[in-house]
CSV table of C-alpha atoms in Angstrom, one decimal:
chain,number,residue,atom,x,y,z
A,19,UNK,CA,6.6,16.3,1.9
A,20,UNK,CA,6.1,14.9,5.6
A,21,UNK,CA,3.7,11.9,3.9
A,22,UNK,CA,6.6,11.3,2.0
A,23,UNK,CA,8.9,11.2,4.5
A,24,UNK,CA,6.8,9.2,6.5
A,25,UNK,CA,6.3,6.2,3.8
A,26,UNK,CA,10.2,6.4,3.5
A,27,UNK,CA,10.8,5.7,7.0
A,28,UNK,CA,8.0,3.3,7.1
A,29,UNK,CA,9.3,1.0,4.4
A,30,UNK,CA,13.0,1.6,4.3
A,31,UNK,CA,12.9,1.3,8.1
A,32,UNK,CA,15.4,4.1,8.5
A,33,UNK,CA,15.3,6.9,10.5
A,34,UNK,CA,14.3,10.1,8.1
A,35,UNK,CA,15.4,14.1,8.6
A,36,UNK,CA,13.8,16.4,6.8
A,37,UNK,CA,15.7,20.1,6.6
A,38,UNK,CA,13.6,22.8,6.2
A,39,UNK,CA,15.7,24.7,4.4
A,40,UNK,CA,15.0,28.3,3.3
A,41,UNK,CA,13.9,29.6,0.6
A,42,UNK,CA,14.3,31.9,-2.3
A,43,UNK,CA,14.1,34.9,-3.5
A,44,UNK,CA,13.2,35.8,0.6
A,45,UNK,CA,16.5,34.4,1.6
A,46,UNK,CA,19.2,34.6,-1.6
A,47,UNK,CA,21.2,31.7,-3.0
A,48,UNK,CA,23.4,30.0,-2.0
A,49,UNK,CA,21.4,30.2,1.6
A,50,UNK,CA,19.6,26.8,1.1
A,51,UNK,CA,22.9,24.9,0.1
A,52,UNK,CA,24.6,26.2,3.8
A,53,UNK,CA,21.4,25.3,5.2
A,54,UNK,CA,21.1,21.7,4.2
A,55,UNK,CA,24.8,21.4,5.1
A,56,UNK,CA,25.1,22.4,8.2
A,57,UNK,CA,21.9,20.1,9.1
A,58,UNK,CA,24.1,17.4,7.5
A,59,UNK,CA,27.0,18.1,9.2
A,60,UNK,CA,25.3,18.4,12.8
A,61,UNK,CA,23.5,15.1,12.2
A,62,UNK,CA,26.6,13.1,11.1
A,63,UNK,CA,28.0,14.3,14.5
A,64,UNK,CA,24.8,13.3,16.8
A,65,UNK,CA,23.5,10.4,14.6
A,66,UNK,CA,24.1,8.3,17.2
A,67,UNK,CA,21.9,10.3,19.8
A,68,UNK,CA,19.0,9.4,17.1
A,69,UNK,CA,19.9,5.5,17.2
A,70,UNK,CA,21.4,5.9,13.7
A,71,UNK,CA,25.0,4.4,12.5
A,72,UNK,CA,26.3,7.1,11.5
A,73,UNK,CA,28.3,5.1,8.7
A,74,UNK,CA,25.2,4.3,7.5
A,75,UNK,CA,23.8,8.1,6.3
A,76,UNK,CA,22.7,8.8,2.9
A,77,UNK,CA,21.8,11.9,2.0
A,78,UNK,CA,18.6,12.3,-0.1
A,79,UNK,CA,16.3,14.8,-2.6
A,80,UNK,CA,13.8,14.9,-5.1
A,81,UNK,CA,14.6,17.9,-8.1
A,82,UNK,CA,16.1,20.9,-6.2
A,83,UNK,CA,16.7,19.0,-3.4
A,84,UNK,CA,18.7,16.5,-5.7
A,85,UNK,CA,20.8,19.1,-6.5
A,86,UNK,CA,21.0,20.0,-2.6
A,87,UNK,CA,22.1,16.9,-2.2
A,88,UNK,CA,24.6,16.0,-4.7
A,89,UNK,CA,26.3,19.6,-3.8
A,90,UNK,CA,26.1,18.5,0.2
A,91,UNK,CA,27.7,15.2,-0.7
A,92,UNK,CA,30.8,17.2,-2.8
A,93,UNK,CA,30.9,19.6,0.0
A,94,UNK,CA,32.1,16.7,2.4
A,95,UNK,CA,34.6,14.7,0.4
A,96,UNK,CA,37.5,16.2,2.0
A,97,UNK,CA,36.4,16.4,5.8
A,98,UNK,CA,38.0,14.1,7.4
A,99,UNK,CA,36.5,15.6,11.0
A,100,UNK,CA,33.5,13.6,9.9
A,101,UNK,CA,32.3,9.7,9.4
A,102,UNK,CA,31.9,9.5,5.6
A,103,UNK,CA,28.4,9.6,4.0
A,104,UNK,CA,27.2,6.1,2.9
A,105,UNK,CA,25.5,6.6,-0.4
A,106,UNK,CA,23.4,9.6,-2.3
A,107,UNK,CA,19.9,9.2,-3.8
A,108,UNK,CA,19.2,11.7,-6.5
A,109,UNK,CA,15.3,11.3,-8.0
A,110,UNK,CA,15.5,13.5,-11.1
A,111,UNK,CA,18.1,16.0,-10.2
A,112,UNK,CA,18.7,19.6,-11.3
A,113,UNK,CA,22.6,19.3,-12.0
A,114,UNK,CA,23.5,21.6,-15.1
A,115,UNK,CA,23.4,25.5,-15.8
A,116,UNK,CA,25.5,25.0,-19.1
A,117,UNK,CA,23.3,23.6,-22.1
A,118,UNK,CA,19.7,23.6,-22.0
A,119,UNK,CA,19.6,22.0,-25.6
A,120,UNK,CA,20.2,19.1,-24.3
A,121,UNK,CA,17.8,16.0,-26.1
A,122,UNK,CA,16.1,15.6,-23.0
A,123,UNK,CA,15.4,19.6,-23.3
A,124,UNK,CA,14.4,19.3,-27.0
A,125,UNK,CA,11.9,17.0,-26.4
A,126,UNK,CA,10.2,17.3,-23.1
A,127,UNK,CA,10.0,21.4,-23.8
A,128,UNK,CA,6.6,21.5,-23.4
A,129,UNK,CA,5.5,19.0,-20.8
A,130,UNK,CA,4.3,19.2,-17.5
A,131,UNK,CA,5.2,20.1,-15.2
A,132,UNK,CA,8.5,21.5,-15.7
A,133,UNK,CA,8.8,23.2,-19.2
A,134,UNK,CA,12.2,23.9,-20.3
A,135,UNK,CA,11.5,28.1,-19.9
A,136,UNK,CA,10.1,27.4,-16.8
A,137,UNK,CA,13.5,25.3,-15.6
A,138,UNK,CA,15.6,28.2,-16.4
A,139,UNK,CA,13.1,30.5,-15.0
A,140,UNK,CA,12.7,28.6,-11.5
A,141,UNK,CA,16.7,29.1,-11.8
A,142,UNK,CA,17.1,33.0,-12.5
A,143,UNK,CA,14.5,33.8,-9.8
A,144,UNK,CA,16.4,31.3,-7.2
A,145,UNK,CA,20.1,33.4,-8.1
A,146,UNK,CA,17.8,36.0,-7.8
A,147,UNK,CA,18.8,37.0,-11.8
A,148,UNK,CA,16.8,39.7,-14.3
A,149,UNK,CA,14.7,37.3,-16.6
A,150,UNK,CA,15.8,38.8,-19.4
A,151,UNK,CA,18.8,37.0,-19.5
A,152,UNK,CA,17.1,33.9,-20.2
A,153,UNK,CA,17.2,34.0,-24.3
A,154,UNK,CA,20.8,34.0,-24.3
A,155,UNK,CA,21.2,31.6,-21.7
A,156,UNK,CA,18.7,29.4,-23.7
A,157,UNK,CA,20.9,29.6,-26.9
A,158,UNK,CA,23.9,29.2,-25.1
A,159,UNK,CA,25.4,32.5,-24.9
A,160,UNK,CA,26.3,32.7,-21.3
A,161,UNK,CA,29.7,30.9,-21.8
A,162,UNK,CA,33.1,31.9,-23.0
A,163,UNK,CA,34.4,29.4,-25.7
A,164,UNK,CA,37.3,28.1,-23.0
A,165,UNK,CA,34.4,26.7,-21.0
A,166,UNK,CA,32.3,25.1,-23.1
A,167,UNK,CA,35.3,23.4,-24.1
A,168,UNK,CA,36.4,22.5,-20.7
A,169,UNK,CA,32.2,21.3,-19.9
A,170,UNK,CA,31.5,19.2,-23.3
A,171,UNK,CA,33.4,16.6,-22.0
A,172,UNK,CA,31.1,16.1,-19.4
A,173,UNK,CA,27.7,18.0,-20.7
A,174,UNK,CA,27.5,17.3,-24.4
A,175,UNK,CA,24.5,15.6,-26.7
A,176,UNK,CA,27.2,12.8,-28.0
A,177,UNK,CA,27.6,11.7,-24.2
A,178,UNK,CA,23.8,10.7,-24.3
A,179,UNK,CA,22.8,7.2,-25.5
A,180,UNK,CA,21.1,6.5,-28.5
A,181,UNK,CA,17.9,5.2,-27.2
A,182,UNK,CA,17.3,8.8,-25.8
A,183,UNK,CA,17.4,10.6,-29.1
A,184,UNK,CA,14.8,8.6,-30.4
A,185,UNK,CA,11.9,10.9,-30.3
A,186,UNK,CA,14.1,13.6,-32.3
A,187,UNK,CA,17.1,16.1,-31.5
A,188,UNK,CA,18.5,18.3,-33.9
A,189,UNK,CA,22.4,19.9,-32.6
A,190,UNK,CA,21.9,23.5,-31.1
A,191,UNK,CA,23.3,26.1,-33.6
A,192,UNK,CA,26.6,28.1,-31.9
A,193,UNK,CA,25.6,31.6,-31.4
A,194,UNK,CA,28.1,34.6,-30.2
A,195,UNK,CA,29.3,34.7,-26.9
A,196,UNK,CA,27.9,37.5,-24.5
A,197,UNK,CA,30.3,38.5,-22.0
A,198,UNK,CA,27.6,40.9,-20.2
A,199,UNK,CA,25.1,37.6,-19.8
A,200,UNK,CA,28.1,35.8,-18.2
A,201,UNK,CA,29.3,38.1,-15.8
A,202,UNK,CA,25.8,38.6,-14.4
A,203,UNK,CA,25.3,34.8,-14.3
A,204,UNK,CA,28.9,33.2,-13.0
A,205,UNK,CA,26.3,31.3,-10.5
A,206,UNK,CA,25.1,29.2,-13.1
A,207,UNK,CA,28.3,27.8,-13.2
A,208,UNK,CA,29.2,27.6,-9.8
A,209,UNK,CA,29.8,23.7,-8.6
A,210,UNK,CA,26.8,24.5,-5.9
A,211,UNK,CA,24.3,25.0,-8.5
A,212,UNK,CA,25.7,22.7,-11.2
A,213,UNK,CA,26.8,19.5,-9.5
A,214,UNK,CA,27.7,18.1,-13.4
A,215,UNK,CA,30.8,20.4,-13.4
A,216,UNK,CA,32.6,19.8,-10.4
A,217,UNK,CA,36.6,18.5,-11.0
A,218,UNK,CA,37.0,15.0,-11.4
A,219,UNK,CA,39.2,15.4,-8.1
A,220,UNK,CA,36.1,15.5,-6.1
A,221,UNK,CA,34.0,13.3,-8.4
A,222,UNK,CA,36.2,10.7,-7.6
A,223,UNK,CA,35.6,10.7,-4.5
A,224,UNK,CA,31.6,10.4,-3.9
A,225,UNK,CA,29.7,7.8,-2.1
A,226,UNK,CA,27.8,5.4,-3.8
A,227,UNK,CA,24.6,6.4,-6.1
A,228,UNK,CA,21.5,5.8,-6.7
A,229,UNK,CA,20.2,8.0,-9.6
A,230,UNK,CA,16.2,8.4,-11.0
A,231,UNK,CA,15.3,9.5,-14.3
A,232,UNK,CA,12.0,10.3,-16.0
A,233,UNK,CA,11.9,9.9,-20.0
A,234,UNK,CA,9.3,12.9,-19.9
A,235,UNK,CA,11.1,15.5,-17.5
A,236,UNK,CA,13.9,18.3,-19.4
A,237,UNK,CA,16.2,17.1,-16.1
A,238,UNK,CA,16.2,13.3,-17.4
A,239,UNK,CA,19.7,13.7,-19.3
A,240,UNK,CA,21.1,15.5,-16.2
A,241,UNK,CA,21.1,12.5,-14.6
A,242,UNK,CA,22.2,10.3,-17.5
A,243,UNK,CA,25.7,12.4,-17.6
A,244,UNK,CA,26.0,12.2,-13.8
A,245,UNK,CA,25.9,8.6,-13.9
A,246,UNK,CA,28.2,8.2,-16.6
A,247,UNK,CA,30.2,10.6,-14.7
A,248,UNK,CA,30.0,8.6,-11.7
A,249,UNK,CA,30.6,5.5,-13.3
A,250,UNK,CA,34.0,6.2,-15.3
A,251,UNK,CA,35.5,7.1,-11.8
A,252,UNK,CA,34.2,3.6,-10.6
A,253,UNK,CA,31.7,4.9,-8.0
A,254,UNK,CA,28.7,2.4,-8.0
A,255,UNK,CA,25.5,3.6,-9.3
A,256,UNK,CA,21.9,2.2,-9.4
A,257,UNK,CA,20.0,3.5,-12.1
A,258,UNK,CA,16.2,3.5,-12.0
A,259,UNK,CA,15.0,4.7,-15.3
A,260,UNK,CA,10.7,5.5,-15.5
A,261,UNK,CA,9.9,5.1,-19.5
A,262,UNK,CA,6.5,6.6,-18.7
A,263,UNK,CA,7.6,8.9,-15.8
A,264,UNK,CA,7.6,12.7,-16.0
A,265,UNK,CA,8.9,15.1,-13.3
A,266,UNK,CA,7.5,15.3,-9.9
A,267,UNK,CA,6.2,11.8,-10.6
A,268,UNK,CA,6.7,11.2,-6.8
């Protein structure tokens, strides 16, 4: 990532911190959330000693590290020890652990790099979770009936345009609840890993957004619901949308 980083800086003219957070299954979940937070929180307080406003902080990631950073900027809403962050750039965030029948799943299943088993995979192994689980979790098994119907008014195939359902999607059959699969995986569900799900208390209240999507990438309608999410609480979001971009495009 430091070429990355580098061309940011360069051409945004911004000053750019990169936290090396730790990883998984060496250091467990939710380890690289506190990491990324308290680098946050210790640069918002010494911004200035870097030459930086610090009203003027965005915080920033690319798939994992879009989740990172939408959980960093929920995680600060309510401090009021600290200068408020300016705006949050999510390129094709992870934000969801509920349905991964999603259209965007359903179509994009099999394309590089991320297939849809190998999203829910990368997942298990980061919550440091048995594998096995993952059939259930694909069908949907994982949550009582309460909370699906508390999430479909925020994760559902209806909240996804038309346009996106163009290359097919056929609604995910119900299967029977497994209460063993969702006491093993409560994580999935926790706001940390699933940014989508957070009360509209603390949605309210988020900086500015810029969101990017991929059309080929399972994570494109994660995005698509944050936005609309975003948007109904009349946060300001700039949508960048790649029709022939698939994930990891940067």
């Amino acid at each position: 990532y430091e070429r990355t980083c580098r061309y940011l800086a360069r051409n945004s003219n911004s000053v750019v911190v990169s936290v090396g957070y730790r990883l998984a299954p060496e250091h467990p979940y939710p380890s690289q959330f506190e990491d990324c937070l308290t680098a946050t929180i210790h640069f918002l307080r010494t911004a200035q000693d870097y030459g930086v406003d610090p009203s003027r902080i965005i915080v920033c990631g690319d798939s994992s590290g879009g989740t990172l950073s939408a959980a960093v900027a929920q995680a600060l809403v309510n401090r009021r020890d600290l200068p408020k962050l300016r705006a949050q750039i999510l390129i094709y965030p992870f934000l969801q652990g509920v349905d991964f029948n999603l259209p965007s799943y359903q179509q994009n299943d099999g394309v590089p790099v991320l297939l849809r088993e190998r999203t829910l995979t990368f997942g298990l192994k980061y919550l440091n979770e048995d594998l096995s689980l993952m059939p259930e979790i694909l069908k949907g098994s994982h949550l009582p009936e309460d909370l699906q119907l508390k999430y479909q008014k925020w994760i559902h195939s209806d909240l996804i345009p038309p346009e996106f359902k163009t290359r097919g999607y056929k609604p995910s059959t119900k299967h029977p609840f497994s209460e063993e699969v969702y006491t093993r995986i409560k994580a999935l569900i926790d706001t940390v890993f699933a940014p989508l799900i957070a009360e509209d208390s603390v949605i309210a209240q988020l900086p500015e957004a810029f969101i990017l999507t991929c059309e080929y990438d399972v994570l494109r309608d994660d995005g698509v619901l944050y936005k609309k999410r975003l948007e109904d609480h009349g946060i300001k979001v700039t949508w960048c949308h790649l029709q022939q971009g698939f994930h990891g495009t940067i």
